[in-house]
Short mmCIF file of C-alpha atoms in Angstrom, two decimals:
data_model
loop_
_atom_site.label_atom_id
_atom_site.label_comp_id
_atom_site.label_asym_id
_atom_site.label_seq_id
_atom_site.Cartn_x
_atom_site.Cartn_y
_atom_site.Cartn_z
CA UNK A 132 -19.88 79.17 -35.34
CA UNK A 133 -18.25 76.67 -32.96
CA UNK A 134 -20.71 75.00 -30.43
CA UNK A 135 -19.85 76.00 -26.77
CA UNK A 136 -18.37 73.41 -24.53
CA UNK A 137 -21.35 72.95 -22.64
CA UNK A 138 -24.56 74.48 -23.62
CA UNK A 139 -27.93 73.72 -21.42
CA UNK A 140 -31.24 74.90 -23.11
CA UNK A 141 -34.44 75.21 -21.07
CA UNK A 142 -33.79 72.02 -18.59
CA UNK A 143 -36.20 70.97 -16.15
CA UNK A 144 -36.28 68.36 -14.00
CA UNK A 145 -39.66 67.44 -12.06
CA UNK A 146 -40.49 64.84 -9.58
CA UNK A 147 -43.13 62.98 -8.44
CA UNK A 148 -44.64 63.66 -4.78
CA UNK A 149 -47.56 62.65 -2.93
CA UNK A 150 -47.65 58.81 -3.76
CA UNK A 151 -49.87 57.60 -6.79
CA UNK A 152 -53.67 57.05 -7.74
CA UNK A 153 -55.51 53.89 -7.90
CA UNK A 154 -54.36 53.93 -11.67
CA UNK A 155 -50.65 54.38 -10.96
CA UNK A 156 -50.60 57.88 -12.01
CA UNK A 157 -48.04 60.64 -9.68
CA UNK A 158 -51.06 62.86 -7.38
CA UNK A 159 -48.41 65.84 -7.78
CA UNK A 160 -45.16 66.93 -9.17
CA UNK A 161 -42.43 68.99 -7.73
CA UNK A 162 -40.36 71.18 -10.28
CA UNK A 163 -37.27 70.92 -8.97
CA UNK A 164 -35.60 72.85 -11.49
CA UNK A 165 -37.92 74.74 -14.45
CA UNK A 166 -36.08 75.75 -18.07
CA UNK A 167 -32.68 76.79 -16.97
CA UNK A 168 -30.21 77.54 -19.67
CA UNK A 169 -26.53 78.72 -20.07
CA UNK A 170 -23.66 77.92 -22.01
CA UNK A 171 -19.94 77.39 -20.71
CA UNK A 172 -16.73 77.74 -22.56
CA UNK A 173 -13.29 75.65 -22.09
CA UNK A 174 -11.50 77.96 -18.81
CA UNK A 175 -14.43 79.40 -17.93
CA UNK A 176 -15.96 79.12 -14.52
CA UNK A 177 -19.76 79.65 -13.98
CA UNK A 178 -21.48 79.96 -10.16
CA UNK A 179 -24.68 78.76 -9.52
CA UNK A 180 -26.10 80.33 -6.49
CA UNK A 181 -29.41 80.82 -4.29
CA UNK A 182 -30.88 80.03 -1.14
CA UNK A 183 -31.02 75.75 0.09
CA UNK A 184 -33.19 74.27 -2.02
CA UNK A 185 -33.47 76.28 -5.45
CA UNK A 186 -32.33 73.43 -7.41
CA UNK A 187 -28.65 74.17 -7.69
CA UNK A 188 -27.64 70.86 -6.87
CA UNK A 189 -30.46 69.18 -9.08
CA UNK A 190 -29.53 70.97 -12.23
CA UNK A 191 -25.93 69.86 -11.89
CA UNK A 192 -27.31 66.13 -11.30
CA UNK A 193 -29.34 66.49 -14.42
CA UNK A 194 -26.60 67.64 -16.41
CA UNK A 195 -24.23 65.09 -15.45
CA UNK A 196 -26.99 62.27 -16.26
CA UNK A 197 -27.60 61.22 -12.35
CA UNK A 198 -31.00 62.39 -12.99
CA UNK A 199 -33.08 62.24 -16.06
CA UNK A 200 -34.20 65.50 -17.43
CA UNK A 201 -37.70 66.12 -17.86
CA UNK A 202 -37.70 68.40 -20.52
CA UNK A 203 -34.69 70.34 -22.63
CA UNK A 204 -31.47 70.16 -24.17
CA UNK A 205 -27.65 69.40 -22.82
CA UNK A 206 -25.36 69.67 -25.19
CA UNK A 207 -21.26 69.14 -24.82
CA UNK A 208 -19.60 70.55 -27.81
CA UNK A 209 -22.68 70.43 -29.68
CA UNK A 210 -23.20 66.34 -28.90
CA UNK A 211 -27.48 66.34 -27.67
CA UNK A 212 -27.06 64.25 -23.92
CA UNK A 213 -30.21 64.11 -22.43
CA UNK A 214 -31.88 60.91 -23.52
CA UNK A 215 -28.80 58.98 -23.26
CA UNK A 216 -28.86 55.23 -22.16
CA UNK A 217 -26.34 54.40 -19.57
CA UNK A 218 -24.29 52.49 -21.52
CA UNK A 219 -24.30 56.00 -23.80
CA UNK A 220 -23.52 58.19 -21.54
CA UNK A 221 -20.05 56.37 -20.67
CA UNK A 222 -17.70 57.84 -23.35
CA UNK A 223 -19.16 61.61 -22.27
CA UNK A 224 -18.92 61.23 -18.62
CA UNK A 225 -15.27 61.36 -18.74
CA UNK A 226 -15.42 64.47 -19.65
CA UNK A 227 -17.75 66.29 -17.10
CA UNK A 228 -16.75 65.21 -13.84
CA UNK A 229 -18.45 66.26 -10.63
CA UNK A 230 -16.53 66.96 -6.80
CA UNK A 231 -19.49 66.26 -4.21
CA UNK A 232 -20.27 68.34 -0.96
CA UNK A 233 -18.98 65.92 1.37
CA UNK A 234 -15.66 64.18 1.26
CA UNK A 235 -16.55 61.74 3.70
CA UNK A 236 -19.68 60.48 2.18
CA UNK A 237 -18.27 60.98 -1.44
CA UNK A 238 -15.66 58.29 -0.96
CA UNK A 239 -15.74 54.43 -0.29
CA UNK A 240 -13.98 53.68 3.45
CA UNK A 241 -13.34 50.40 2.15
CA UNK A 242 -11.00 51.26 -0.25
CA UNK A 243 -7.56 52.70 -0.45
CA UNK A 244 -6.40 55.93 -1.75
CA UNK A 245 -4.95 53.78 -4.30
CA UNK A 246 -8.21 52.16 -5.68
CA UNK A 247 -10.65 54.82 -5.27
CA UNK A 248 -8.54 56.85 -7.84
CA UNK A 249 -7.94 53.76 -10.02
CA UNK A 250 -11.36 52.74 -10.25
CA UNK A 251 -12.43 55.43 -13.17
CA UNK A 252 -9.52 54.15 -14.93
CA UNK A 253 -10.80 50.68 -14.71
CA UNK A 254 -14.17 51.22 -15.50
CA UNK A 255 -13.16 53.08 -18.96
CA UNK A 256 -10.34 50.87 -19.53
CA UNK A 257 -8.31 53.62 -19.72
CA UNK A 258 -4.67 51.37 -18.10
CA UNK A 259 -2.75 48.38 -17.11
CA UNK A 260 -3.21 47.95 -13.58
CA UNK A 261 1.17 48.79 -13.08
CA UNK A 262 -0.24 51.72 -15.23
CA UNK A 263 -2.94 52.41 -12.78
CA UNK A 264 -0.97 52.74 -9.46
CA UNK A 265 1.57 55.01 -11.22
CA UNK A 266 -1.47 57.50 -12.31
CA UNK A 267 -2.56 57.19 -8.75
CA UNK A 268 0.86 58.62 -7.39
CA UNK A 269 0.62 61.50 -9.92
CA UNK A 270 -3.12 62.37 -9.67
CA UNK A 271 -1.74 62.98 -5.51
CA UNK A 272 1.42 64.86 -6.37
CA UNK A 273 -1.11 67.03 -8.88
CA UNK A 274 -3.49 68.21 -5.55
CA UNK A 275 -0.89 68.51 -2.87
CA UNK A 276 -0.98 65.43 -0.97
CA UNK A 277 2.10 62.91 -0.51
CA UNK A 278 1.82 59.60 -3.00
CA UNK A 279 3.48 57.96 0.10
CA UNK A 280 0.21 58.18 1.20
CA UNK A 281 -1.77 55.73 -1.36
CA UNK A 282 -2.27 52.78 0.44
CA UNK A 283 -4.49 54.70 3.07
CA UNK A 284 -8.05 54.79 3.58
CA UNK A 285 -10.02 58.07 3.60
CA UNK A 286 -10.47 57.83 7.45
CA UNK A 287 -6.85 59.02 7.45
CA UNK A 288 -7.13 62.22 6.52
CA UNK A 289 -8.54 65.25 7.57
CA UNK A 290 -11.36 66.60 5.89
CA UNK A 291 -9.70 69.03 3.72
CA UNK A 292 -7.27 66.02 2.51
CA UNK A 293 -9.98 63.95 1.96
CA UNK A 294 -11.68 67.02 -0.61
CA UNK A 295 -8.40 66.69 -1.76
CA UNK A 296 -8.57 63.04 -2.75
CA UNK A 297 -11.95 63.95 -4.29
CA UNK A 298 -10.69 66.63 -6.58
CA UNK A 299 -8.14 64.14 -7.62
CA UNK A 300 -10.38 61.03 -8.97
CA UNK A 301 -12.43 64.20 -10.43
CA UNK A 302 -9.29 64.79 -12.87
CA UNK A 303 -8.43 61.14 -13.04
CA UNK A 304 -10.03 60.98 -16.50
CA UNK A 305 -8.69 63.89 -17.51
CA UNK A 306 -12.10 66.00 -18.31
CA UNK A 307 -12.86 69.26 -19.46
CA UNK A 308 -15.53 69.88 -17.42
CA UNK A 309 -15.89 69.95 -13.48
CA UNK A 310 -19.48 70.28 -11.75
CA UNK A 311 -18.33 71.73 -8.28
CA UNK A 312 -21.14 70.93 -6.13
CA UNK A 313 -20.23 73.01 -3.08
CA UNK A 314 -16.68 71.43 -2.72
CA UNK A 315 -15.74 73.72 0.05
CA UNK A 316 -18.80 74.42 2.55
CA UNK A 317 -18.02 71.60 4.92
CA UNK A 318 -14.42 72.18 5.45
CA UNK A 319 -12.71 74.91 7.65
CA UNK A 320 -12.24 78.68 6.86
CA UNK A 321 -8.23 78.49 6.33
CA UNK A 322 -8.80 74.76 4.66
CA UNK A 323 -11.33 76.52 2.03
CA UNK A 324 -8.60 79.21 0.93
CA UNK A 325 -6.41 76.42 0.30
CA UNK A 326 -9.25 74.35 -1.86
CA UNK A 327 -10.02 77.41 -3.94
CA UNK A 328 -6.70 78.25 -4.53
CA UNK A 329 -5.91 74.69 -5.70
CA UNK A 330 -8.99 74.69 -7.99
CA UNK A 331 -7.84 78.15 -9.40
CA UNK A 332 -4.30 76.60 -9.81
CA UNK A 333 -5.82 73.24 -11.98
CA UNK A 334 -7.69 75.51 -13.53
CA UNK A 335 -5.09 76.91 -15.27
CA UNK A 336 -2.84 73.86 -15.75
CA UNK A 337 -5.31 71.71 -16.93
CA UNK A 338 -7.43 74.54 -18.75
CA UNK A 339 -11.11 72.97 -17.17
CA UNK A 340 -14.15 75.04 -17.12
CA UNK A 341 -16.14 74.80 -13.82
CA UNK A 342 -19.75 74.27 -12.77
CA UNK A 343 -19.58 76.02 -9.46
CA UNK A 344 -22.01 75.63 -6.96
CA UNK A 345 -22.07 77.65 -3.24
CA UNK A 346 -23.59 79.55 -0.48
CA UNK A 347 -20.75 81.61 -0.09
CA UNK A 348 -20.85 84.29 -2.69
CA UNK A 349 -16.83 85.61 -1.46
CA UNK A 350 -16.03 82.11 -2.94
CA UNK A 351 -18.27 82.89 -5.83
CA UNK A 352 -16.49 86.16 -6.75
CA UNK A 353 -13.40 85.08 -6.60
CA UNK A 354 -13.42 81.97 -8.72
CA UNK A 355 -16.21 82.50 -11.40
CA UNK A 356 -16.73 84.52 -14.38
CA UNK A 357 -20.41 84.79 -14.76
CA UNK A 358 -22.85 83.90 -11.99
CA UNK A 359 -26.35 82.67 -12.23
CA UNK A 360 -28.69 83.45 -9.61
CA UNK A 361 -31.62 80.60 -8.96
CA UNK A 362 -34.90 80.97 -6.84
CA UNK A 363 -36.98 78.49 -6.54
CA UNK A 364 -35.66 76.21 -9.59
CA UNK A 365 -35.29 79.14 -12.07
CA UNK A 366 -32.79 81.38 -13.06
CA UNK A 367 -33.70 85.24 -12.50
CA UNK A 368 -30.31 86.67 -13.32
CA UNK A 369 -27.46 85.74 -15.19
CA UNK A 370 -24.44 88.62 -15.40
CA UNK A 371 -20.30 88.14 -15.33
CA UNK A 372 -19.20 88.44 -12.00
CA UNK A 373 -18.39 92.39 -12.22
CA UNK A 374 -21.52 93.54 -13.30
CA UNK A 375 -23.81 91.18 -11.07
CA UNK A 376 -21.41 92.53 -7.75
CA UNK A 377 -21.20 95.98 -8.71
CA UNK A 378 -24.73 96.62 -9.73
CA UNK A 379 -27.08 93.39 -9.57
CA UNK A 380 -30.43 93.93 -11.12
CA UNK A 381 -32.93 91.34 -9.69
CA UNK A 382 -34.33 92.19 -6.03
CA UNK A 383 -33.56 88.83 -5.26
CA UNK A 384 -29.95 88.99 -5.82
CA UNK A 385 -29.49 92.52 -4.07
CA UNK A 386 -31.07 90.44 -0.97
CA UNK A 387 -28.48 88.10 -1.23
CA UNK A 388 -25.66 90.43 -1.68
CA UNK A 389 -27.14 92.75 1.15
CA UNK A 390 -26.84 89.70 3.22
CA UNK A 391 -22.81 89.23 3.10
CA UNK A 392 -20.69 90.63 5.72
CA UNK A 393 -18.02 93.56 4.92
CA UNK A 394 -14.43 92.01 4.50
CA UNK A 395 -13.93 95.33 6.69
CA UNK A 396 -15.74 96.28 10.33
CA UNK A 397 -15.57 100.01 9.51
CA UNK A 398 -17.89 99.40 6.82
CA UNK A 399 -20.64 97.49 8.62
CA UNK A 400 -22.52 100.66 9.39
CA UNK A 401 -22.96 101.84 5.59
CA UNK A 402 -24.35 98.59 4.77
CA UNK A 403 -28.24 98.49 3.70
CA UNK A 404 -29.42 95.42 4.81
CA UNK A 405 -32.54 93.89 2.68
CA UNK A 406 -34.39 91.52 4.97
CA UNK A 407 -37.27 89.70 3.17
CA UNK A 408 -40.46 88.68 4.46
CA UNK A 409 -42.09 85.29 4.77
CA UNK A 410 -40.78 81.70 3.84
CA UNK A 411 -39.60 80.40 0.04
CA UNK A 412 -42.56 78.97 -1.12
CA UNK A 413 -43.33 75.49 -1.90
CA UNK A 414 -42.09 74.35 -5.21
CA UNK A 415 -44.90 71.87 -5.28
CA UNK A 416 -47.74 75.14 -4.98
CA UNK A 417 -45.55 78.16 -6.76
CA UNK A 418 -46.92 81.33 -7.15
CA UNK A 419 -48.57 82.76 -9.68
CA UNK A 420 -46.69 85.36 -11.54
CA UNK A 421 -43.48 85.99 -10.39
CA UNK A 422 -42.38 82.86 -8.11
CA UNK A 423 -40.71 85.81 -5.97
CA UNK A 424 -43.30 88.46 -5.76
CA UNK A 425 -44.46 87.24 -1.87
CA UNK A 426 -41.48 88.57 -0.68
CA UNK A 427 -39.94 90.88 -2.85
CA UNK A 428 -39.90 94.37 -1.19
CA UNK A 429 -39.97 95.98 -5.17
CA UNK A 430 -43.43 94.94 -6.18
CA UNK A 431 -45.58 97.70 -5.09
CA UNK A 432 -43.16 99.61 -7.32
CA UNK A 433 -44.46 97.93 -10.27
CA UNK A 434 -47.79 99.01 -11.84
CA UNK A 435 -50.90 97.02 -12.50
CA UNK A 436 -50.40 94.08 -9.72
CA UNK A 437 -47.98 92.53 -13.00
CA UNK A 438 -45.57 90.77 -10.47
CA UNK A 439 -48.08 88.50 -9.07
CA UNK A 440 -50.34 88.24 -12.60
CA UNK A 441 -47.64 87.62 -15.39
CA UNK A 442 -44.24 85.66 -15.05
CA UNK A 443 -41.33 87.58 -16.18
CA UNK A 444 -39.14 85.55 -18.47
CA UNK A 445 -34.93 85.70 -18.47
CA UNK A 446 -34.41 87.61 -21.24
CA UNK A 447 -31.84 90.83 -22.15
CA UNK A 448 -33.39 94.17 -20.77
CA UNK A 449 -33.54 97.96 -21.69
CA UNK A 450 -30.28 98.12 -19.70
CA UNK A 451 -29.04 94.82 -21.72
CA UNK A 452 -28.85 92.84 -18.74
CA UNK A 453 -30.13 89.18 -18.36
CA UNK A 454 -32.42 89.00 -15.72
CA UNK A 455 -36.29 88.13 -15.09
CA UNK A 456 -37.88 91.12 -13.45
CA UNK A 457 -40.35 93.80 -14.51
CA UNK A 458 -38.86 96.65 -12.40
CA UNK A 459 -37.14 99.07 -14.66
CA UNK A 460 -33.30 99.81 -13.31
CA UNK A 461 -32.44 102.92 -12.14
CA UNK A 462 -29.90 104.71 -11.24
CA UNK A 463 -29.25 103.11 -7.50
CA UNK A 464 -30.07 99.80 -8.97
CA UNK A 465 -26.73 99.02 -7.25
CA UNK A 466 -27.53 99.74 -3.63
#
């Protein structure tokens, strides 16, 4: 069988906290992200979603080599990537690219339009210089902004212009891969329909799977085709987007879906709000069991006190969905 584009095995990423001992040795870890996995096809799009702070953005950071994975496997088309020098790495990173949160931040104001989107060329030694600016002009015309406009600086433009420029040294290299690391959440409502709908459209041109990474779960169902669900650095449910918006299995991710506004007034009423108790817990002191069980509103439903004993692992079900939860489904799993 043919190795899938991208395929991420049990990856976790820890990090020292607390400062060190006499003998140089970390006083604690944080487990930033704990034995994720999940494979992604060419065209494909895959959301990543949770509350701030589940380890979204870390596991997209590991995977693209920014961070150094603690333990388990990245693979793109079946090539092993963690454990990579730098100097390694280079002839992969052109093909997983990554568009960052903030457009401002993301880009140097001391260089032009022009050279921000040449510099990926330069650095693989991809083009002439002549060659360069021309790619520049075309990599603009590609995400809707005017190639009159090269010899600006990102101060310039307005923020959705500047996600704009962003998306466009993203495909400068010409990758198969994008990590999406919220590319919308700091730009305006009618600015983030246009962003989506220009990702859909490269998409399809360019044939690129997507990591995609958000708070808004509208965005989320719209643009992706399966959807994992983190808490606190794991993955408790992984389902394509019908099945994990029609009837989600984890209590975690009916939470989150109970939390999103009707696209229609009317319909505020029939809507059963889940609120959940208490605080997400430290990552540094998780809890025992099921890292969720504090304040999921299902555990008393679950026999023996196994929630807060045994840790459920992500795994098929009865039902043959992926999720990690010992609750059986039934029938209103949905509501």
């Amino acid at each position: 069988m043919k190795a899938p584009l991208l395929a991420v095995e049990k990856l976790t990423k820890r990090f020292p906290v607390g400062g060190r001992s006499l003998l140089g040795a970390p006083r604690g870890w944080l487990e930033a992200v704990s034995e994720v996995s999940f494979t992604l096809e060419r065209g494909q799009s895959l959301g990543l979603v949770g509350e701030s702070g589940c380890g979204k953005s870390t596991t997209a950071r590991t995977i693209i080599g920014l961070h150094h994975a603690t333990s388990g496997s990245v693979k793109l088309d079946g090539v092993e990537l963690t454990g990579l020098s730098r100097k390694a790495w280079l002839p992969h990173r052109r093909r997983v690219q990554m568009i960052f949160q903030d457009p401002y931040a993301s880009l140097d104001p001391r260089q032009t339009v022009a050279s921000i989107l040449a510099e990926p060329l330069a650095i693989h030694g991809l083009a002439k210089p002549r060659e360069r600016k021309l790619r520049a002009l075309a990599l603009l015309d590609a995400v809707g902004l005017n190639p009159r406009h090269v010899n600006r600086y990102p101060h310039e433009f307005s923020g959705g212009q500047r996600q704009r420029i962003g998306i466009a040294r993203a495909l400068a290299l010409e990758p198969d891969i994008l990590i999406c690391d919220e590319p919308v959440s700091a730009l305006d409502v009618s600015i983030q329909a246009q962003i989506i709908n220009l990702l859909k459209d490269l998409q399809d041109r360019f044939e690129l799977a997507y990591l995609f990474i958000a708070h808004d779960l509208a965005v989320v169902r719209h643009l992706c085709d399966e959807v994992c669900v983190m808490y606190l650095g794991r993955v408790v449910e992984r389902a394509s987007r019908t099945d994990l918006f029609d009837a989600p299995r984890h209590p975690y991710t009916r939470a989150l879906l109970s939390a999103v506004p009707p696209a229609y007034p009317e319909l505020e009423a029939e809507r059963r709000r889940i609120v959940l108790e208490g605080d997400v817990p430290s990552p540094t002191k998780p809890p025992t069991g099921c890292a969720f069980h504090p304040r999921c509103p299902d555990r008393d439903r679950v026999p023996g006190n196994r929630c807060a004993a045994e840790r459920p692992e992500l795994a098929p079900r009865a039902d043959g969905r992926v999720h990690a939860c010992w609750l059986e489904p039934t029938r209103d799993a949905s509501t």
